[in-house]
GROMACS .gro file of C-alpha atoms in nm:
model
  483
    1MET     CA    1   8.095   9.412   9.090
    2SER     CA    2   8.075   9.720   9.261
    3GLU     CA    3   7.781   9.949   9.291
    4GLY     CA    4   7.694  10.292   9.387
    5THR     CA    5   8.072  10.394   9.426
    6LEU     CA    6   8.204  10.730   9.295
    7TYR     CA    7   8.430  10.539   9.065
    8ASP     CA    8   8.045  10.353   8.937
    9LYS     CA    9   7.924  10.681   8.881
   10VAL     CA   10   8.189  10.810   8.714
   11TRP     CA   11   8.206  10.618   8.487
   12GLU     CA   12   7.887  10.600   8.403
   13ARG     CA   13   7.858  10.924   8.335
   14HIS     CA   14   8.141  10.949   8.073
   15LYS     CA   15   8.074  10.641   7.936
   16VAL     CA   16   8.036  10.676   7.535
   17ALA     CA   17   7.929  10.336   7.376
   18ASP     CA   18   7.996   9.950   7.430
   19LEU     CA   19   8.298   9.872   7.226
   20PRO     CA   20   8.254   9.521   7.020
   21ASN     CA   21   8.586   9.347   7.189
   22GLY     CA   22   8.382   9.374   7.501
   23GLN     CA   23   8.538   9.748   7.642
   24ASP     CA   24   8.393  10.076   7.676
   25GLN     CA   25   8.446  10.413   7.559
   26LEU     CA   26   8.518  10.658   7.781
   27PHE     CA   27   8.518  11.022   7.735
   28ILE     CA   28   8.814  11.209   7.870
   29GLY     CA   29   8.753  11.547   8.080
   30LEU     CA   30   9.091  11.656   8.081
   31HIS     CA   31   9.441  11.521   7.885
   32LEU     CA   32   9.758  11.614   8.074
   33VAL     CA   33  10.055  11.623   7.822
   34HIS     CA   34  10.404  11.637   7.872
   35GLU     CA   35  10.720  11.620   7.625
   36VAL     CA   36  10.828  11.226   7.648
   37THR     CA   37  10.527  11.029   7.570
   38SER     CA   38  10.325  11.300   7.344
   39PRO     CA   39  10.589  11.324   7.049
   40GLN     CA   40  10.496  10.989   6.849
   41ALA     CA   41  10.097  11.098   6.927
   42PHE     CA   42  10.101  11.440   6.806
   43GLY     CA   43  10.315  11.243   6.521
   44MET     CA   44  10.050  10.969   6.464
   45LEU     CA   45   9.769  11.231   6.460
   46ARG     CA   46   9.973  11.416   6.185
   47GLU     CA   47  10.000  11.124   5.941
   48ARG     CA   48   9.644  11.116   5.933
   49ASP     CA   49   9.560  11.478   5.906
   50MET     CA   50   9.348  11.509   6.242
   51ALA     CA   51   9.411  11.760   6.475
   52VAL     CA   52   9.351  11.750   6.845
   53ALA     CA   53   8.938  11.702   6.877
   54PHE     CA   54   8.944  11.892   7.226
   55PRO     CA   55   9.246  12.116   7.267
   56ASP     CA   56   9.064  12.327   7.540
   57ARG     CA   57   9.059  11.993   7.750
   58THR     CA   58   9.430  11.969   7.684
   59VAL     CA   59   9.699  12.110   7.940
   60ALA     CA   60  10.097  12.077   7.842
   61THR     CA   61  10.382  12.125   8.055
   62THR     CA   62  10.712  12.021   8.053
   63ASP     CA   63  10.884  11.809   8.351
   64HIS     CA   64  11.090  11.488   8.304
   65ILE     CA   65  11.385  11.615   8.090
   66VAL     CA   66  11.403  11.994   8.254
   67PRO     CA   67  11.730  12.077   8.395
   68THR     CA   68  11.664  12.228   8.746
   69THR     CA   69  11.976  12.474   8.720
   70ARG     CA   70  11.902  12.813   8.564
   71GLU     CA   71  12.193  12.846   8.363
   72GLY     CA   72  12.085  12.478   8.271
   73ARG     CA   73  11.763  12.590   8.103
   74GLU     CA   74  11.955  12.863   7.874
   75ARG     CA   75  11.841  12.707   7.536
   76PRO     CA   76  11.955  12.495   7.344
   77LEU     CA   77  11.966  12.309   7.624
   78ALA     CA   78  12.326  12.135   7.614
   79ASP     CA   79  12.129  11.776   7.598
   80GLU     CA   80  12.054  11.710   7.247
   81ARG     CA   81  11.764  11.441   7.295
   82ALA     CA   82  11.576  11.688   7.549
   83GLU     CA   83  11.633  12.007   7.380
   84GLU     CA   84  11.459  11.808   7.038
   85MET     CA   85  11.143  11.668   7.292
   86LEU     CA   86  11.099  12.035   7.399
   87SER     CA   87  11.121  12.208   7.092
   88HIS     CA   88  10.881  11.919   6.945
   89LEU     CA   89  10.619  11.989   7.246
   90GLU     CA   90  10.655  12.349   7.179
   91HIS     CA   91  10.545  12.354   6.839
   92ASN     CA   92  10.306  12.051   6.877
   93THR     CA   93  10.099  12.258   7.166
   94GLU     CA   94  10.138  12.582   6.939
   95GLU     CA   95   9.989  12.422   6.667
   96ALA     CA   96   9.714  12.274   6.756
   97GLY     CA   97   9.576  12.549   7.057
   98ILE     CA   98   9.679  12.321   7.351
   99ARG     CA   99   9.776  12.539   7.669
  100PHE     CA  100  10.143  12.493   7.735
  101PHE     CA  101  10.302  12.567   8.037
  102GLY     CA  102  10.678  12.628   7.917
  103LEU     CA  103  11.045  12.733   8.081
  104ASP     CA  104  10.932  13.109   8.001
  105ASP     CA  105  10.604  13.047   8.236
  106ASP     CA  106  10.632  13.090   8.616
  107ARG     CA  107  10.384  12.828   8.634
  108GLN     CA  108  10.577  12.532   8.465
  109GLY     CA  109  10.656  12.230   8.700
  110ILE     CA  110  10.525  11.849   8.670
  111ALA     CA  111  10.206  11.800   8.506
  112HIS     CA  112  10.082  11.620   8.874
  113VAL     CA  113  10.133  11.950   9.050
  114VAL     CA  114  10.059  12.244   8.813
  115GLY     CA  115   9.711  12.042   8.707
  116PRO     CA  116   9.597  11.995   9.093
  117GLU     CA  117   9.709  12.316   9.232
  118LEU     CA  118   9.590  12.571   8.890
  119GLY     CA  119   9.250  12.429   8.959
  120PHE     CA  120   9.207  12.214   8.647
  121VAL     CA  121   9.146  11.925   8.815
  122GLN     CA  122   8.828  11.869   8.950
  123PRO     CA  123   8.596  11.634   9.118
  124GLY     CA  124   8.380  11.407   8.936
  125MET     CA  125   8.649  11.414   8.620
  126THR     CA  126   8.799  11.150   8.422
  127VAL     CA  127   9.204  11.228   8.391
  128VAL     CA  128   9.474  11.080   8.163
  129CYS     CA  129   9.815  11.158   8.128
  130GLY     CA  130  10.078  10.952   7.937
  131ASP     CA  131  10.233  10.916   8.264
  132SER     CA  132  10.163  10.662   8.532
  133HIS     CA  133  10.122  10.865   8.862
  134THR     CA  134   9.836  11.007   8.677
  135SER     CA  135   9.674  10.834   8.976
  136THR     CA  136   9.749  11.132   9.195
  137HIS     CA  137   9.454  11.350   9.088
  138GLY     CA  138   9.202  11.074   9.256
  139ALA     CA  139   9.286  11.301   9.555
  140PHE     CA  140   9.001  11.523   9.413
  141GLY     CA  141   8.751  11.191   9.347
  142ALA     CA  142   8.824  11.215   9.005
  143ILE     CA  143   8.947  10.879   8.794
  144GLY     CA  144   9.305  10.943   8.712
  145MET     CA  145   9.511  10.699   8.455
  146GLY     CA  146   9.824  10.664   8.322
  147ILE     CA  147   9.814  10.587   7.956
  148GLY     CA  148   9.995  10.501   7.674
  149THR     CA  149  10.164  10.675   7.385
  150SER     CA  150   9.863  10.514   7.116
  151GLN     CA  151   9.565  10.593   7.381
  152ILE     CA  152   9.730  10.971   7.411
  153ARG     CA  153   9.686  10.952   7.044
  154ASP     CA  154   9.324  10.849   7.070
  155VAL     CA  155   9.273  11.106   7.334
  156PHE     CA  156   9.398  11.370   7.083
  157ALA     CA  157   9.165  11.258   6.809
  158THR     CA  158   8.853  11.149   6.996
  159GLY     CA  159   8.905  11.293   7.343
  160SER     CA  160   8.837  10.947   7.443
  161ILE     CA  161   8.968  10.614   7.518
  162SER     CA  162   8.890  10.244   7.514
  163ALA     CA  163   8.901  10.088   7.867
  164ASP     CA  164   8.804   9.805   8.064
  165LYS     CA  165   8.660   9.899   8.396
  166LYS     CA  166   8.805   9.740   8.674
  167ALA     CA  167   8.710   9.593   9.027
  168VAL     CA  168   8.687   9.861   9.315
  169ARG     CA  169   8.849   9.781   9.646
  170ARG     CA  170   8.792  10.062   9.971
  171VAL     CA  171   9.070  10.041  10.162
  172GLU     CA  172   8.974  10.172  10.507
  173VAL     CA  173   9.263  10.333  10.696
  174THR     CA  174   9.208  10.367  11.073
  175GLY     CA  175   9.359  10.533  11.356
  176GLU     CA  176   9.473  10.826  11.450
  177LEU     CA  177   9.803  10.952  11.291
  178GLY     CA  178  10.090  11.021  11.560
  179ASP     CA  179  10.325  11.320  11.525
  180GLY     CA  180  10.648  11.284  11.245
  181VAL     CA  181  10.364  11.052  11.070
  182GLY     CA  182  10.208  11.136  10.761
  183ALA     CA  183  10.069  11.070  10.429
  184LYS     CA  184  10.352  10.890  10.257
  185ASP     CA  185  10.420  10.643  10.580
  186VAL     CA  186  10.032  10.588  10.521
  187ILE     CA  187  10.094  10.511  10.135
  188LEU     CA  188  10.406  10.334  10.188
  189HIS     CA  189  10.257  10.122  10.496
  190VAL     CA  190   9.927  10.018  10.241
  191ILE     CA  191  10.140   9.888   9.973
  192ARG     CA  192  10.346   9.699  10.212
  193GLU     CA  193  10.027   9.558  10.366
  194LEU     CA  194   9.896   9.451  10.019
  195GLY     CA  195  10.175   9.428   9.818
  196VAL     CA  196  10.322   9.567   9.462
  197ASP     CA  197  10.088   9.325   9.280
  198GLY     CA  198   9.814   9.326   9.531
  199GLY     CA  199   9.589   9.632   9.358
  200VAL     CA  200   9.622   9.455   9.003
  201GLY     CA  201   9.250   9.448   8.841
  202HIS     CA  202   9.154   9.734   9.045
  203VAL     CA  203   9.091  10.091   9.150
  204TYR     CA  204   9.103  10.184   9.540
  205GLU     CA  205   8.895  10.384   9.738
  206TYR     CA  206   9.071  10.478  10.032
  207GLY     CA  207   8.884  10.615  10.365
  208GLY     CA  208   8.849  10.620  10.709
  209GLU     CA  209   8.971  10.828  10.993
  210ALA     CA  210   9.317  10.903  10.897
  211ILE     CA  211   9.273  10.944  10.517
  212ARG     CA  212   9.002  11.234  10.646
  213SER     CA  213   9.226  11.356  10.869
  214LEU     CA  214   9.440  11.459  10.538
  215ASP     CA  215   9.522  11.762  10.379
  216MET     CA  216   9.436  11.812   9.974
  217GLU     CA  217   9.827  11.751   9.962
  218GLY     CA  218   9.777  11.482  10.165
  219ARG     CA  219   9.598  11.313   9.998
  220LEU     CA  220   9.756  11.357   9.630
  221ALA     CA  221  10.050  11.230   9.804
  222VAL     CA  222   9.820  10.906   9.836
  223CYS     CA  223   9.678  10.862   9.517
  224ASN     CA  224   9.996  10.922   9.382
  225MET     CA  225  10.083  10.600   9.456
  226SER     CA  226   9.790  10.383   9.449
  227ILE     CA  227   9.980  10.259   9.107
  228GLU     CA  228  10.279  10.179   9.301
  229GLY     CA  229  10.061   9.894   9.455
  230GLY     CA  230   9.895   9.779   9.129
  231ALA     CA  231   9.602   9.948   9.121
  232ARG     CA  232   9.490  10.164   8.787
  233ALA     CA  233   9.375  10.449   8.982
  234GLY     CA  234   9.317  10.563   9.352
  235TYR     CA  235   9.065  10.813   9.478
  236ILE     CA  236   8.909  10.962   9.748
  237ASN     CA  237   8.572  11.059   9.813
  238PRO     CA  238   8.549  11.505   9.760
  239ASP     CA  239   8.449  11.674  10.108
  240GLU     CA  240   8.475  12.021  10.258
  241THR     CA  241   8.851  11.982  10.231
  242THR     CA  242   8.864  11.908   9.859
  243TYR     CA  243   8.617  12.249   9.789
  244GLU     CA  244   8.808  12.477  10.033
  245TYR     CA  245   9.136  12.330   9.818
  246LEU     CA  246   8.989  12.424   9.512
  247LYS     CA  247   8.823  12.766   9.594
  248GLY     CA  248   9.023  13.046   9.419
  249ARG     CA  249   9.209  12.855   9.211
  250GLU     CA  250   9.333  13.034   8.890
  251PHE     CA  251   9.111  12.766   8.635
  252ALA     CA  252   8.865  12.679   8.912
  253PRO     CA  253   8.515  12.752   8.887
  254GLU     CA  254   8.423  13.066   9.093
  255GLY     CA  255   8.085  13.171   9.226
  256GLU     CA  256   7.786  13.060   9.130
  257ALA     CA  257   7.915  12.857   8.868
  258PHE     CA  258   8.154  12.675   9.188
  259GLU     CA  259   7.848  12.639   9.410
  260GLU     CA  260   7.680  12.433   9.084
  261ARG     CA  261   7.994  12.217   9.024
  262LYS     CA  262   7.973  12.173   9.373
  263GLU     CA  263   7.593  12.025   9.381
  264TYR     CA  264   7.741  11.756   9.124
  265TRP     CA  265   8.033  11.682   9.288
  266GLU     CA  266   7.836  11.581   9.599
  267SER     CA  267   7.618  11.367   9.358
  268ILE     CA  268   7.894  11.171   9.289
  269ARG     CA  269   8.008  11.046   9.681
  270SER     CA  270   8.017  10.703   9.678
  271ASP     CA  271   7.638  10.605   9.814
  272GLU     CA  272   7.621  10.514  10.239
  273ASP     CA  273   7.522  10.149  10.072
  274ALA     CA  274   7.742  10.120   9.816
  275GLN     CA  275   7.901   9.766   9.696
  276TYR     CA  276   8.193   9.688   9.684
  277ASP     CA  277   8.408   9.414   9.492
  278ASP     CA  278   8.680   9.376   9.796
  279TRP     CA  279   8.703   9.564  10.159
  280VAL     CA  280   9.034   9.570  10.340
  281GLU     CA  281   9.088   9.740  10.661
  282VAL     CA  282   9.428   9.865  10.778
  283ASP     CA  283   9.557   9.969  11.082
  284ALA     CA  284   9.757  10.359  11.107
  285ASP     CA  285   9.752  10.390  11.476
  286ASP     CA  286  10.085  10.383  11.638
  287LEU     CA  287  10.250  10.380  11.298
  288ALA     CA  288  10.583  10.437  11.282
  289PRO     CA  289  10.775  10.707  10.987
  290GLN     CA  290  10.823  10.457  10.711
  291VAL     CA  291  11.131  10.347  10.516
  292SER     CA  292  11.162  10.117  10.258
  293TRP     CA  293  11.482   9.897  10.291
  294GLY     CA  294  11.486   9.704   9.934
  295THR     CA  295  11.408   9.766   9.591
  296ASN     CA  296  11.018   9.816   9.541
  297PRO     CA  297  10.765  10.024   9.736
  298GLU     CA  298  10.661   9.714   9.921
  299GLN     CA  299  10.995   9.668  10.121
  300VAL     CA  300  10.915   9.873  10.352
  301VAL     CA  301  10.971   9.876  10.752
  302GLY     CA  302  10.891  10.105  11.020
  303VAL     CA  303  11.211  10.302  11.109
  304ASP     CA  304  11.248  10.125  11.435
  305GLU     CA  305  11.133   9.784  11.348
  306PRO     CA  306  11.415   9.519  11.224
  307VAL     CA  307  11.409   9.440  10.863
  308PRO     CA  308  11.234   9.101  10.795
  309GLU     CA  309  11.421   8.767  10.705
  310PRO     CA  310  11.325   8.701  10.307
  311SER     CA  311  11.144   8.423  10.408
  312GLU     CA  312  10.912   8.640  10.611
  313THR     CA  313  10.817   8.829  10.332
  314ARG     CA  314  10.582   8.783  10.019
  315ASP     CA  315  10.869   8.731   9.750
  316PRO     CA  316  11.150   8.590   9.935
  317ASP     CA  317  11.400   8.581   9.602
  318ALA     CA  318  11.281   8.932   9.534
  319ALA     CA  319  11.365   9.016   9.919
  320GLU     CA  320  11.727   8.841   9.894
  321SER     CA  321  11.801   8.991   9.560
  322ALA     CA  322  11.678   9.351   9.703
  323GLN     CA  323  11.906   9.285  10.016
  324ALA     CA  324  12.174   9.242   9.831
  325HIS     CA  325  12.207   9.520   9.644
  326THR     CA  326  12.078   9.794   9.953
  327GLU     CA  327  12.323   9.601  10.204
  328VAL     CA  328  12.045   9.624  10.430
  329ARG     CA  329  12.062   9.314  10.681
  330PRO     CA  330  11.771   9.121  10.839
  331GLY     CA  331  11.691   9.205  11.160
  332GLU     CA  332  11.867   9.544  11.149
  333THR     CA  333  11.665   9.846  11.154
  334MET     CA  334  11.683  10.099  10.953
  335GLU     CA  335  11.797  10.403  11.163
  336GLY     CA  336  12.143  10.426  11.130
  337HIS     CA  337  12.189  10.336  10.744
  338GLU     CA  338  12.438  10.571  10.644
  339VAL     CA  339  12.335  10.825  10.290
  340ASP     CA  340  12.508  11.003  10.063
  341VAL     CA  341  12.248  11.197   9.934
  342ALA     CA  342  11.894  11.367  10.016
  343PHE     CA  343  11.666  11.460   9.718
  344LEU     CA  344  11.344  11.614   9.839
  345GLY     CA  345  11.015  11.666   9.566
  346THR     CA  346  10.878  11.479   9.269
  347CYS     CA  347  10.491  11.459   9.204
  348THR     CA  348  10.463  11.260   9.512
  349ASN     CA  349  10.642  11.506   9.776
  350GLY     CA  350  10.729  11.853   9.563
  351ARG     CA  351  10.410  12.063   9.688
  352VAL     CA  352  10.394  12.335   9.969
  353ALA     CA  353  10.325  12.156  10.265
  354ASP     CA  354  10.606  11.879  10.205
  355PHE     CA  355  10.879  12.143  10.200
  356ARG     CA  356  10.734  12.305  10.491
  357GLU     CA  357  10.705  11.997  10.669
  358ALA     CA  358  11.092  11.932  10.584
  359ALA     CA  359  11.177  12.282  10.672
  360ARG     CA  360  11.042  12.256  11.032
  361VAL     CA  361  11.346  12.002  11.062
  362LEU     CA  362  11.605  12.157  10.918
  363GLU     CA  363  11.534  12.521  11.052
  364GLY     CA  364  11.868  12.585  11.269
  365ARG     CA  365  12.023  12.244  11.149
  366GLU     CA  366  12.307  12.216  10.878
  367VAL     CA  367  12.270  11.893  10.623
  368ALA     CA  368  12.594  11.664  10.727
  369ASP     CA  369  12.938  11.667  10.532
  370ASP     CA  370  12.955  11.465  10.245
  371VAL     CA  371  12.533  11.449  10.166
  372ARG     CA  372  12.448  11.597   9.862
  373ALA     CA  373  12.125  11.769   9.917
  374LEU     CA  374  11.879  11.862   9.665
  375ALA     CA  375  11.538  12.040   9.690
  376VAL     CA  376  11.355  12.052   9.400
  377PRO     CA  377  10.982  12.177   9.394
  378GLY     CA  378  10.727  12.027   9.183
  379SER     CA  379  10.614  12.379   8.973
  380GLY     CA  380  10.738  12.718   8.974
  381THR     CA  381  10.410  12.838   9.160
  382VAL     CA  382  10.531  12.609   9.459
  383LYS     CA  383  10.868  12.753   9.489
  384ARG     CA  384  10.742  13.088   9.451
  385THR     CA  385  10.505  13.050   9.732
  386LEU     CA  386  10.765  12.863   9.960
  387GLU     CA  387  11.024  13.162   9.876
  388ALA     CA  388  10.785  13.418   9.959
  389GLU     CA  389  10.766  13.230  10.321
  390GLY     CA  390  11.126  13.236  10.303
  391ILE     CA  391  11.161  12.890  10.306
  392ASP     CA  392  11.385  12.853  10.050
  393GLN     CA  393  11.657  13.049  10.274
  394VAL     CA  394  11.578  12.746  10.551
  395PHE     CA  395  11.645  12.528  10.290
  396LYS     CA  396  11.948  12.727  10.182
  397ASP     CA  397  12.120  12.807  10.525
  398ALA     CA  398  12.127  12.407  10.611
  399GLY     CA  399  12.327  12.343  10.305
  400PHE     CA  400  12.037  12.189  10.014
  401GLN     CA  401  12.064  12.327   9.636
  402TRP     CA  402  11.790  12.477   9.578
  403ARG     CA  403  11.667  12.409   9.249
  404GLU     CA  404  11.408  12.487   8.930
  405ALA     CA  405  11.089  12.301   8.889
  406GLY     CA  406  11.085  11.957   8.752
  407CYS     CA  407  11.135  11.558   8.792
  408SER     CA  408  11.466  11.570   8.855
  409MET     CA  409  11.671  11.272   9.020
  410CYS     CA  410  11.302  11.104   9.074
  411LEU     CA  411  11.412  10.947   8.735
  412ALA     CA  412  11.713  11.094   8.636
  413MET     CA  413  11.599  11.164   8.240
  414ASN     CA  414  11.843  11.513   8.324
  415ASP     CA  415  12.153  11.588   8.502
  416ASP     CA  416  12.012  11.493   8.821
  417ALA     CA  417  12.143  11.146   8.916
  418LEU     CA  418  12.289  10.926   9.173
  419GLU     CA  419  12.658  10.845   9.072
  420GLY     CA  420  12.792  10.551   9.162
  421ASP     CA  421  12.709  10.329   9.454
  422GLU     CA  422  12.498  10.659   9.637
  423VAL     CA  423  12.263  10.543   9.890
  424CYS     CA  424  11.959  10.828   9.857
  425ALA     CA  425  11.688  10.917  10.116
  426SER     CA  426  11.460  11.017   9.881
  427SER     CA  427  11.087  11.139   9.871
  428SER     CA  428  10.982  10.994   9.569
  429ASN     CA  429  10.804  10.705   9.491
  430ARG     CA  430  10.966  10.422   9.291
  431ASN     CA  431  11.316  10.249   9.418
  432TYR     CA  432  11.361   9.993   9.152
  433VAL     CA  433  11.725   9.959   9.087
  434GLY     CA  434  11.908  10.208   8.834
  435ARG     CA  435  11.569  10.394   8.858
  436GLN     CA  436  11.792  10.751   8.985
  437GLY     CA  437  12.040  10.707   8.703
  438SER     CA  438  12.295  10.440   8.830
  439THR     CA  439  12.248  10.050   8.826
  440GLU     CA  440  12.460  10.071   9.139
  441GLY     CA  441  12.280  10.340   9.343
  442ARG     CA  442  12.040  10.267   9.625
  443THR     CA  443  11.747  10.489   9.685
  444HIS     CA  444  11.499  10.439  10.033
  445LEU     CA  445  11.166  10.622  10.016
  446MET     CA  446  11.044  10.798  10.286
  447SER     CA  447  10.857  11.117  10.371
  448PRO     CA  448  10.965  11.504  10.321
  449ALA     CA  449  11.057  11.528  10.689
  450MET     CA  450  11.262  11.157  10.725
  451VAL     CA  451  11.474  11.343  10.420
  452ALA     CA  452  11.538  11.623  10.610
  453ALA     CA  453  11.667  11.473  10.942
  454ALA     CA  454  11.829  11.220  10.719
  455ALA     CA  455  11.998  11.493  10.550
  456VAL     CA  456  12.102  11.640  10.871
  457GLU     CA  457  12.209  11.295  11.032
  458GLY     CA  458  12.372  11.125  10.712
  459ALA     CA  459  12.190  10.847  10.804
  460VAL     CA  460  11.821  10.696  10.851
  461THR     CA  461  11.700  10.875  11.174
  462ASP     CA  462  11.367  10.857  11.356
  463VAL     CA  463  11.210  11.238  11.275
  464ARG     CA  464  11.026  11.168  11.568
  465ALA     CA  465  11.302  11.243  11.776
  466PHE     CA  466  11.360  11.615  11.629
  467ASP     CA  467  11.263  11.865  11.823
  468THR     CA  468  11.079  12.121  11.551
  469ALA     CA  469  11.016  12.496  11.502
  470ASP     CA  470  10.603  12.366  11.557
  471GLU     CA  471  10.725  12.234  11.880
  472ALA     CA  472  10.874  12.525  11.981
  473GLY     CA  473  10.552  12.735  11.926
  474GLU     CA  474  10.613  12.849  11.585
  475SER     CA  475  10.587  12.760  11.264
  476VAL     CA  476  10.854  12.867  10.934
  477ALA     CA  477  10.594  12.979  10.784
  478ASP     CA  478  10.378  13.197  11.075
  479ALA     CA  479  10.708  13.335  11.144
  480GLU     CA  480  10.757  13.507  10.803
  481VAL     CA  481  10.404  13.602  10.813
  482ASP     CA  482  10.403  13.754  11.162
  483GLY     CA  483  10.748  13.932  11.113
   0.00000   0.00000   0.00000
């Protein structure tokens, strides 16, 4: 078993007891709550006449079902079920004394965007949420895990869960990322190399030159998709990039308290001589922008690389079925594959840096005819930041719809969905059949910059061929500051 890793240290410091069934009782430092998976858990608590044990360690927002148009947010919501879920969350959080970022709060947004950007998530924490992409928070050197409804009830009641400790695999990503290649390309490449089931029974510790070079928002994107590779959690050891990101965040410690916490954060980093259960190396040198050709995040190629024959893949039957659905043929490259929809947002790529990256591609260009393009910031904070920089105007001028914060078309639990057999260039994290609201729809996962390029060309395009605002010597954000 592993020893001396961050995972081992954080686990042991949060372990409350050995349970008779062989599991550990684990204390939870931060519980993120949203409207879809919490109502039943609150109901179970009420049936037992219990109160939320640690409301001050619980933060709620609404994200999955919220409309992303201003008019769609008028109450009651047009969707009766959505209105019911939102009303329950409002009532439950008020009754329990839980901080709630609702539609009347300009910080509302996706739980995995709101938690980090407001400073709730910090290194060395255990973080849970009734959502599989809770792995996102590992970017801070926290252990983030998705939990089910019964475990949400347990956290409400006791501040802890019963859990099995996993094996630790070090994923060493070597090499230097080239122009037009970023965090989303890295994690798609890792999942392609290790498989969608490759991480089962493990947590991933990401390291190496390519990971260290990422900013915090890139690291959040990498850890977010750990679950897509089968890993229970994924994390990156905290460093100065982490601490600089946290400084000044609304709910992060300040002054001496920050420095005291930093000593703790440094202490939970993996030891130089830490022992891992497994160690794999993934080369990111010469990595091309990645695009999914199939119906899971493992079925990925470089944009200039031929789509494989099913027999060349890890699961030929699944590959054959996927290619029949996406109408992508072996031997072709994904470049030139036509798209009907361009979608930028989600807990993977709905942060400020993602929109800046896409805006550099869009500036001075227009979305192709017949392409429906949606830009959905991950939170109200992201939206306001981008609007202050003038980046919203770049999107609007290009022909994108500029929306309010929410999960939107990632999983289509609101009005944002694919129609019929539309093909979507998407910055989201999942592409199984029906994920974006239509069983005939097709989703190709890619980076924010690649989504922007696809929107302009009306087809999957190698973003490296685009001259961007950066290459002209001035970024969009810089232009606003200078102006």
